[in-house]
């Protein structure tokens, strides 16, 4: 293509604003954009059986209408169906039906986001939907920083009724005044999260999504968004988020620079070792800056998590195959909480333990298999996609959320704010499958 043709093509290319407007004029595009933006703000206004249901849930469920089976990775579909089947069967031994229904519904959102976004063939439209999501999420990231600088604003916000629109009132009532993480002025989750660690995980996912949008010369806007989300991670006060961010960014960078090397597995192992050393080095710096408080806080929170794992080991030996059912962990933990110095209201703080506790050993094993397959597919997509940060950003988002879920109280696929957008960014990072019709058209054009 000569320079005159390139200039003409550049002039004819739609701008970001035009693409977003076009996206909002189609029914599917409007549903996706609205569902993603609603995933940020939630908007709790309706209570069903005493449990508040966010607007985002209904909008995310609407995306079921746009799933095209021919576009979906069949292995992921089979593992997803098996995982959801383990959750459905667990009602037979779940002591709490409301907890079971809530868990099944929210854990389906990840797969709805993954399969429906994978079915959308227009990459520009998908990019516009993610951009709108990030612009909405940046509001919470900015408030996270403000709340950390002026903690009195955080406490004033938590005492008003406005927070019930964005944070599940049931959750607030169960932890406000009991959990030090909520009222601790050194923690900030913005106006969307009462738990600073979960808020940090959300912003880490958004950081990865910002990287997904970087392409060619169009990096200024995504880079600004990435800076905002990175600042909010620091402001969250989450020590684990800072350390996980360092490790995952190192791994993603190594994959970027070494993705054409045939010894990639060995190099990835090397990147992991380097990231661990950097994490230890970063921890040492934080500890010196905080005059030893960083290591003290880390030791205390680590002791809590070790205690939770010890309780999980006891409960696993009692019922290894079926688990405890939804609500079973909450019934069993108080018997051991005092001995291990734990709060009786604490969930497992580990997504694999949570999967076993809710639906048994098979559920936990399928969850691990899903994680491994999705991560492997993203890495392969990264290796085969040249000149694009999209798969790398998806790896950052997926790895960060996964790593945080191994030490925090949310299930990997079931957080109300993260499940649907996480599925979308994973789909965005994977190479799209061509339908049979498209494959025939390509062969015909080549002939």
Coordinates of C-alpha atoms in Angstrom, one line a residue:
X1 CA 0.0 0.0 0.0
X2 CA 1.5 3.4 -1.0
X3 CA 1.5 6.5 1.2
X4 CA -1.5 8.0 -0.5
X5 CA -3.6 4.9 0.1
X6 CA -2.4 4.7 3.7
X7 CA -3.5 8.3 4.3
X8 CA -6.9 7.6 2.8
X9 CA -7.3 4.4 4.9
X10 CA -6.3 6.4 8.0
X11 CA -8.9 9.1 7.3
X12 CA -11.6 6.5 6.7
X13 CA -10.9 4.5 9.8
X14 CA -13.6 5.1 12.5
X15 CA -12.5 7.0 15.6
X16 CA -12.9 5.5 19.1
X17 CA -15.9 7.8 19.7
X18 CA -17.5 6.7 16.4
X19 CA -16.9 3.1 17.2
X20 CA -18.5 3.5 20.6
X21 CA -21.5 5.2 19.1
X22 CA -21.9 2.5 16.5
X23 CA -21.6 -0.1 19.3
X24 CA -24.4 1.5 21.2
X25 CA -26.8 1.6 18.2
X26 CA -27.0 -2.3 17.9
X27 CA -29.0 -4.3 20.4
X28 CA -26.2 -6.7 21.2
X29 CA -23.7 -3.9 21.6
X30 CA -26.0 -1.9 23.8
X31 CA -26.6 -5.0 26.0
X32 CA -22.9 -5.7 26.3
X33 CA -21.9 -2.2 27.1
X34 CA -24.7 -1.7 29.6
X35 CA -23.9 -5.0 31.3
X36 CA -20.2 -4.2 31.6
X37 CA -20.8 -0.7 33.0
X38 CA -23.4 -2.1 35.4
X39 CA -20.9 -4.7 36.6
X40 CA -18.9 -1.7 38.0
X41 CA -21.8 0.1 39.8
X42 CA -24.0 -3.0 40.6
X43 CA -27.0 -0.8 41.8
X44 CA -28.8 -2.8 44.5
X45 CA -32.4 -1.8 44.6
X46 CA -34.4 -5.1 44.5
X47 CA -34.5 -7.7 47.4
X48 CA -35.6 -11.3 46.6
X49 CA -36.3 -13.4 49.6
X50 CA -34.4 -11.0 51.8
X51 CA -31.3 -11.0 49.5
X52 CA -30.5 -8.0 47.4
X53 CA -30.1 -8.5 43.7
X54 CA -28.0 -6.0 41.6
X55 CA -29.1 -4.6 38.3
X56 CA -25.9 -6.0 36.7
X57 CA -27.1 -9.5 37.3
X58 CA -30.1 -9.3 34.9
X59 CA -28.1 -7.4 32.3
X60 CA -25.3 -10.0 32.3
X61 CA -27.8 -12.8 32.0
X62 CA -29.2 -11.1 28.9
X63 CA -25.9 -11.8 27.1
X64 CA -26.9 -15.5 27.1
X65 CA -28.9 -14.6 24.0
X66 CA -25.8 -13.8 22.0
X67 CA -23.8 -17.0 22.6
X68 CA -22.9 -18.7 19.3
X69 CA -21.9 -22.4 20.0
X70 CA -19.7 -22.5 16.9
X71 CA -17.4 -19.7 18.3
X72 CA -16.8 -21.4 21.7
X73 CA -13.8 -23.5 22.7
X74 CA -15.4 -26.9 23.2
X75 CA -13.0 -28.0 25.9
X76 CA -13.7 -24.9 28.0
X77 CA -17.4 -25.5 27.4
X78 CA -17.2 -29.1 28.6
X79 CA -15.2 -28.2 31.7
X80 CA -17.6 -25.3 32.4
X81 CA -20.6 -27.5 32.2
X82 CA -19.0 -30.1 34.4
X83 CA -18.0 -27.4 37.0
X84 CA -21.6 -26.0 37.0
X85 CA -23.0 -29.5 37.3
X86 CA -21.0 -30.1 40.5
X87 CA -22.5 -26.9 41.9
X88 CA -26.0 -28.0 40.9
X89 CA -25.7 -31.4 42.4
X90 CA -24.4 -30.0 45.7
X91 CA -27.9 -28.8 46.6
X92 CA -28.5 -32.4 47.8
X93 CA -26.1 -31.8 50.8
X94 CA -26.1 -28.0 51.1
X95 CA -27.6 -26.8 54.4
X96 CA -28.3 -23.3 53.0
X97 CA -30.5 -23.0 49.8
X98 CA -30.0 -19.2 49.6
X99 CA -26.2 -19.6 49.7
X100 CA -26.4 -22.3 47.1
X101 CA -28.6 -20.3 44.7
X102 CA -26.5 -17.3 45.1
X103 CA -23.3 -19.2 44.5
X104 CA -24.6 -21.0 41.4
X105 CA -26.0 -17.8 39.8
X106 CA -22.9 -15.7 40.3
X107 CA -20.4 -18.4 39.2
X108 CA -22.3 -18.7 36.0
X109 CA -21.6 -15.1 35.1
X110 CA -17.9 -15.7 34.3
X111 CA -18.9 -18.3 31.7
X112 CA -21.7 -16.2 30.3
X113 CA -19.2 -13.3 29.8
X114 CA -16.5 -15.6 28.3
X115 CA -18.8 -17.4 25.8
X116 CA -20.9 -14.4 24.8
X117 CA -17.9 -12.1 24.3
X118 CA -16.1 -14.9 22.4
X119 CA -19.1 -15.0 20.1
X120 CA -18.8 -11.3 19.2
X121 CA -16.7 -11.3 16.1
X122 CA -16.2 -7.5 15.8
X123 CA -12.9 -6.8 17.6
X124 CA -13.5 -3.0 17.4
X125 CA -16.9 -3.4 19.1
X126 CA -15.4 -5.6 21.8
X127 CA -12.6 -3.0 22.3
X128 CA -15.2 -0.2 22.7
X129 CA -17.2 -2.2 25.3
X130 CA -14.0 -2.8 27.4
X131 CA -13.1 0.9 27.0
X132 CA -16.5 2.0 28.4
X133 CA -16.1 -0.5 31.3
X134 CA -12.7 0.9 32.2
X135 CA -13.8 4.5 32.0
X136 CA -16.6 3.6 34.5
X137 CA -14.2 1.6 36.7
X138 CA -11.7 4.5 36.8
X139 CA -14.2 6.5 38.9
X140 CA -13.8 3.9 41.7
X141 CA -10.1 3.8 41.2
X142 CA -9.9 7.6 41.7
X143 CA -12.1 7.4 44.8
X144 CA -9.9 4.7 46.2
X145 CA -7.0 7.1 46.2
X146 CA -9.1 9.9 47.6
X147 CA -10.4 7.7 50.5
X148 CA -6.8 6.7 51.3
X149 CA -5.6 10.3 51.4
X150 CA -8.7 11.5 53.4
X151 CA -9.9 8.4 55.4
X152 CA -12.6 10.5 57.1
X153 CA -14.4 10.6 53.7
X154 CA -14.4 6.8 53.6
X155 CA -16.0 6.6 57.1
X156 CA -18.6 9.2 56.2
X157 CA -19.5 7.3 53.0
X158 CA -19.9 4.0 54.9
X159 CA -22.3 5.7 57.3
X160 CA -24.6 6.9 54.6
X161 CA -27.4 5.0 52.9
X162 CA -25.9 5.8 49.4
X163 CA -23.4 3.0 49.8
X164 CA -26.2 0.5 49.7
X165 CA -26.7 1.2 46.0
X166 CA -23.2 0.0 45.2
X167 CA -22.3 -2.5 48.0
X168 CA -24.7 -5.4 48.8
X169 CA -26.6 -4.3 51.9
X170 CA -26.5 -7.9 53.2
X171 CA -22.7 -7.9 53.0
X172 CA -22.4 -4.5 54.7
X173 CA -24.6 -5.6 57.6
X174 CA -22.7 -8.8 58.2
X175 CA -19.2 -7.2 58.4
X176 CA -19.5 -3.5 59.2
X177 CA -18.2 -3.0 62.7
X178 CA -16.9 -6.6 63.0
X179 CA -14.2 -6.8 60.3
X180 CA -11.1 -4.6 60.9
X181 CA -10.4 -4.6 57.1
X182 CA -13.6 -2.6 56.6
X183 CA -13.0 0.3 59.0
X184 CA -9.2 0.2 58.8
X185 CA -8.1 3.7 57.5
X186 CA -5.0 2.1 55.9
X187 CA -7.3 0.1 53.6
X188 CA -9.4 1.5 50.7
X189 CA -11.7 -0.2 48.2
X190 CA -13.3 3.0 46.9
X191 CA -17.0 3.3 46.9
X192 CA -17.6 -0.2 45.5
X193 CA -15.8 -2.5 47.9
X194 CA -15.7 -2.6 51.7
X195 CA -12.7 -5.0 51.5
X196 CA -9.5 -3.3 50.4
X197 CA -8.0 -6.5 49.1
X198 CA -11.0 -7.3 46.9
X199 CA -11.1 -3.8 45.6
X200 CA -7.4 -4.1 44.7
X201 CA -8.1 -7.3 42.9
X202 CA -10.8 -5.5 40.8
X203 CA -8.4 -2.7 40.0
X204 CA -5.7 -5.3 39.1
X205 CA -8.1 -6.8 36.6
X206 CA -8.8 -3.4 35.2
X207 CA -5.0 -2.8 34.9
X208 CA -4.7 -5.9 32.7
X209 CA -7.7 -4.8 30.7
X210 CA -6.0 -1.4 30.1
X211 CA -3.0 -3.2 28.7
X212 CA -5.3 -5.1 26.4
X213 CA -6.2 -1.9 24.7
X214 CA -2.7 -0.9 23.9
X215 CA -1.9 -1.3 20.2
X216 CA 0.1 0.5 17.5
X217 CA 0.4 4.3 18.2
X218 CA -2.9 4.2 20.2
X219 CA -1.3 3.8 23.7
X220 CA -1.8 7.2 25.4
X221 CA -5.4 6.6 26.6
X222 CA -4.8 3.0 27.8
X223 CA -1.5 4.0 29.4
X224 CA -3.3 6.8 31.4
X225 CA -6.0 4.3 32.5
X226 CA -3.3 1.8 33.5
X227 CA -1.6 4.5 35.6
X228 CA -4.9 5.3 37.4
X229 CA -5.5 1.7 38.2
X230 CA -1.9 1.1 39.3
X231 CA -2.2 4.1 41.6
X232 CA -5.4 2.7 43.1
X233 CA -3.7 -0.6 43.8
X234 CA -1.0 1.2 45.8
X235 CA -3.6 3.3 47.5
X236 CA -5.7 0.3 48.5
X237 CA -3.3 -0.6 51.2
X238 CA -3.3 -4.3 50.1
X239 CA 0.1 -5.7 50.6
X240 CA -0.7 -8.9 48.7
X241 CA -2.0 -6.9 45.7
X242 CA 1.3 -5.0 45.5
X243 CA 3.4 -8.2 45.6
X244 CA 1.1 -10.1 43.2
X245 CA 1.2 -7.1 40.8
X246 CA 5.0 -7.1 40.7
X247 CA 5.2 -10.9 40.1
X248 CA 2.5 -11.0 37.4
X249 CA 3.8 -8.0 35.5
X250 CA 7.3 -9.6 35.5
X251 CA 5.9 -12.9 34.1
X252 CA 3.8 -11.1 31.5
X253 CA 6.9 -9.0 30.4
X254 CA 8.9 -12.2 30.1
X255 CA 6.3 -13.8 28.0
X256 CA 6.2 -10.7 25.7
X257 CA 10.0 -10.6 25.1
X258 CA 10.5 -14.3 24.9
X259 CA 7.3 -15.5 23.2
X260 CA 9.1 -16.6 20.0
X261 CA 11.7 -18.7 21.9
X262 CA 11.4 -22.4 21.6
X263 CA 12.5 -22.8 25.2
X264 CA 9.6 -20.8 26.5
X265 CA 8.6 -23.2 29.4
X266 CA 12.1 -23.0 30.8
X267 CA 12.1 -19.2 30.4
X268 CA 8.7 -18.9 32.1
X269 CA 10.1 -20.8 35.1
X270 CA 13.0 -18.4 35.2
X271 CA 10.6 -15.5 35.1
X272 CA 8.7 -16.9 38.0
X273 CA 12.0 -17.3 40.0
X274 CA 12.9 -13.7 39.2
X275 CA 9.4 -12.4 40.1
X276 CA 9.7 -14.2 43.5
X277 CA 13.1 -12.5 44.1
X278 CA 11.6 -9.1 43.2
X279 CA 8.7 -9.8 45.5
X280 CA 11.1 -10.4 48.4
X281 CA 13.1 -7.3 47.5
X282 CA 9.9 -5.2 47.2
X283 CA 8.7 -6.6 50.6
X284 CA 12.0 -5.6 52.1
X285 CA 11.7 -2.0 50.8
X286 CA 8.1 -1.7 52.0
X287 CA 9.2 -3.0 55.4
X288 CA 12.0 -0.4 55.8
X289 CA 9.7 2.4 54.7
X290 CA 7.0 1.3 57.2
X291 CA 9.6 0.8 60.0
X292 CA 8.8 -2.9 60.3
X293 CA 5.0 -2.6 60.2
X294 CA 4.8 -4.2 56.8
X295 CA 6.4 -7.5 58.0
X296 CA 4.3 -7.4 61.2
X297 CA 1.0 -7.0 59.3
X298 CA 2.1 -9.7 56.8
X299 CA 2.9 -12.1 59.6
X300 CA -0.4 -11.5 61.3
X301 CA -2.5 -11.9 58.1
X302 CA -0.5 -14.9 57.1
X303 CA -1.2 -16.5 60.5
X304 CA -4.9 -16.1 59.9
X305 CA -4.7 -17.7 56.5
X306 CA -2.6 -20.6 57.9
X307 CA -5.2 -21.1 60.6
X308 CA -8.0 -21.2 57.9
X309 CA -6.0 -23.8 55.9
X310 CA -5.5 -25.9 59.1
X311 CA -9.3 -25.9 59.7
X312 CA -9.8 -26.7 56.0
X313 CA -7.5 -29.7 56.4
X314 CA -9.5 -31.0 59.4
X315 CA -12.8 -30.5 57.6
X316 CA -11.5 -32.1 54.5
X317 CA -10.5 -35.3 56.3
X318 CA -14.0 -35.5 57.7
X319 CA -15.8 -35.3 54.4
X320 CA -13.3 -35.3 51.5
X321 CA -15.5 -36.3 48.5
X322 CA -18.7 -34.3 48.9
X323 CA -17.4 -31.3 50.8
X324 CA -19.6 -29.3 53.1
X325 CA -22.2 -27.9 50.7
X326 CA -23.1 -24.3 50.5
X327 CA -23.4 -22.8 54.0
X328 CA -21.5 -25.8 55.5
X329 CA -18.3 -24.0 56.0
X330 CA -20.2 -21.2 58.0
X331 CA -21.7 -23.9 60.2
X332 CA -18.5 -25.8 60.9
X333 CA -15.9 -23.0 61.3
X334 CA -17.3 -21.6 64.7
X335 CA -16.3 -25.0 66.4
X336 CA -12.7 -24.4 65.5
X337 CA -12.4 -20.6 65.3
X338 CA -11.4 -19.9 68.9
X339 CA -8.7 -22.5 69.0
X340 CA -7.0 -21.1 65.9
X341 CA -7.7 -17.4 66.7
X342 CA -10.1 -16.9 63.9
X343 CA -13.3 -14.9 63.5
X344 CA -16.2 -17.4 63.2
X345 CA -17.7 -15.4 60.2
X346 CA -14.6 -15.8 58.0
X347 CA -14.9 -17.6 54.7
X348 CA -12.1 -19.9 53.6
X349 CA -10.0 -17.2 51.9
X350 CA -8.9 -19.6 49.2
X351 CA -10.9 -20.2 46.0
X352 CA -9.8 -23.9 45.7
X353 CA -10.8 -24.6 49.3
X354 CA -14.0 -22.8 48.8
X355 CA -14.8 -24.9 45.7
X356 CA -14.2 -28.1 47.6
X357 CA -16.2 -26.8 50.6
X358 CA -19.2 -25.8 48.5
X359 CA -19.4 -28.7 46.0
X360 CA -16.8 -31.4 46.8
X361 CA -13.5 -32.7 45.5
X362 CA -14.5 -33.0 41.9
X363 CA -15.6 -29.3 41.8
X364 CA -12.2 -28.2 43.1
X365 CA -10.3 -30.4 40.6
X366 CA -12.3 -29.1 37.7
X367 CA -11.7 -25.5 38.9
X368 CA -7.9 -26.2 38.9
X369 CA -8.2 -27.8 35.4
X370 CA -10.2 -24.8 34.1
X371 CA -7.5 -22.4 35.4
X372 CA -4.7 -24.4 33.8
X373 CA -6.4 -24.7 30.5
X374 CA -7.4 -21.0 30.3
X375 CA -4.0 -19.8 31.2
X376 CA -2.3 -22.2 28.7
X377 CA -4.7 -21.0 26.0
X378 CA -3.9 -17.4 26.8
X379 CA -0.2 -18.0 26.6
X380 CA -0.6 -19.8 23.3
X381 CA -2.6 -16.9 22.0
X382 CA 0.2 -14.5 23.1
X383 CA 2.8 -16.6 21.3
X384 CA 0.8 -16.6 18.1
X385 CA -0.3 -12.9 18.1
X386 CA 2.4 -10.5 17.0
X387 CA 2.3 -6.8 17.6
X388 CA -0.6 -7.0 20.1
X389 CA -0.7 -6.5 23.9
X390 CA -4.2 -8.0 24.1
X391 CA -3.4 -11.5 25.2
X392 CA -0.7 -10.2 27.6
X393 CA -3.2 -7.9 29.2
X394 CA -5.7 -10.8 29.6
X395 CA -2.9 -12.8 31.2
X396 CA -2.3 -10.0 33.7
X397 CA -6.0 -9.7 34.5
X398 CA -6.6 -13.4 34.9
X399 CA -3.5 -14.2 36.8
X400 CA -3.9 -11.3 39.2
X401 CA -7.6 -12.2 40.0
X402 CA -6.6 -15.8 40.4
X403 CA -3.7 -15.2 42.7
X404 CA -5.7 -12.9 44.9
X405 CA -8.5 -15.4 45.1
X406 CA -6.0 -17.9 46.7
X407 CA -5.8 -15.6 49.8
X408 CA -9.0 -13.6 49.8
X409 CA -12.6 -14.2 50.5
X410 CA -14.0 -14.4 47.0
X411 CA -14.5 -17.3 44.7
X412 CA -12.4 -17.3 41.5
X413 CA -15.4 -17.3 39.2
X414 CA -18.1 -16.0 41.5
X415 CA -17.4 -12.4 42.6
X416 CA -20.5 -10.3 41.6
X417 CA -18.3 -7.4 40.3
X418 CA -15.5 -9.3 38.7
X419 CA -17.1 -12.5 37.3
X420 CA -18.7 -11.1 34.1
X421 CA -15.9 -8.7 33.1
X422 CA -13.2 -11.3 33.8
X423 CA -14.9 -13.7 31.4
X424 CA -15.0 -10.9 28.8
X425 CA -11.3 -10.0 29.1
X426 CA -10.3 -13.7 28.9
X427 CA -12.4 -14.0 25.7
X428 CA -10.8 -10.8 24.4
X429 CA -7.3 -12.2 25.0
X430 CA -8.0 -15.6 23.3
X431 CA -7.7 -16.0 19.6
X432 CA -11.2 -16.0 18.0
X433 CA -12.4 -19.3 16.6
X434 CA -13.6 -19.0 13.0
X435 CA -17.1 -20.4 12.2
X436 CA -17.5 -22.9 9.5
X437 CA -19.0 -20.2 7.2
X438 CA -16.0 -18.0 7.7
X439 CA -13.6 -20.8 7.1
X440 CA -15.3 -21.6 3.8
X441 CA -15.2 -17.9 2.8
X442 CA -11.5 -17.7 3.5
X443 CA -10.7 -20.8 1.5
X444 CA -12.8 -19.5 -1.4
X445 CA -11.1 -16.1 -1.3
X446 CA -7.7 -17.8 -1.3
X447 CA -8.6 -20.0 -4.2

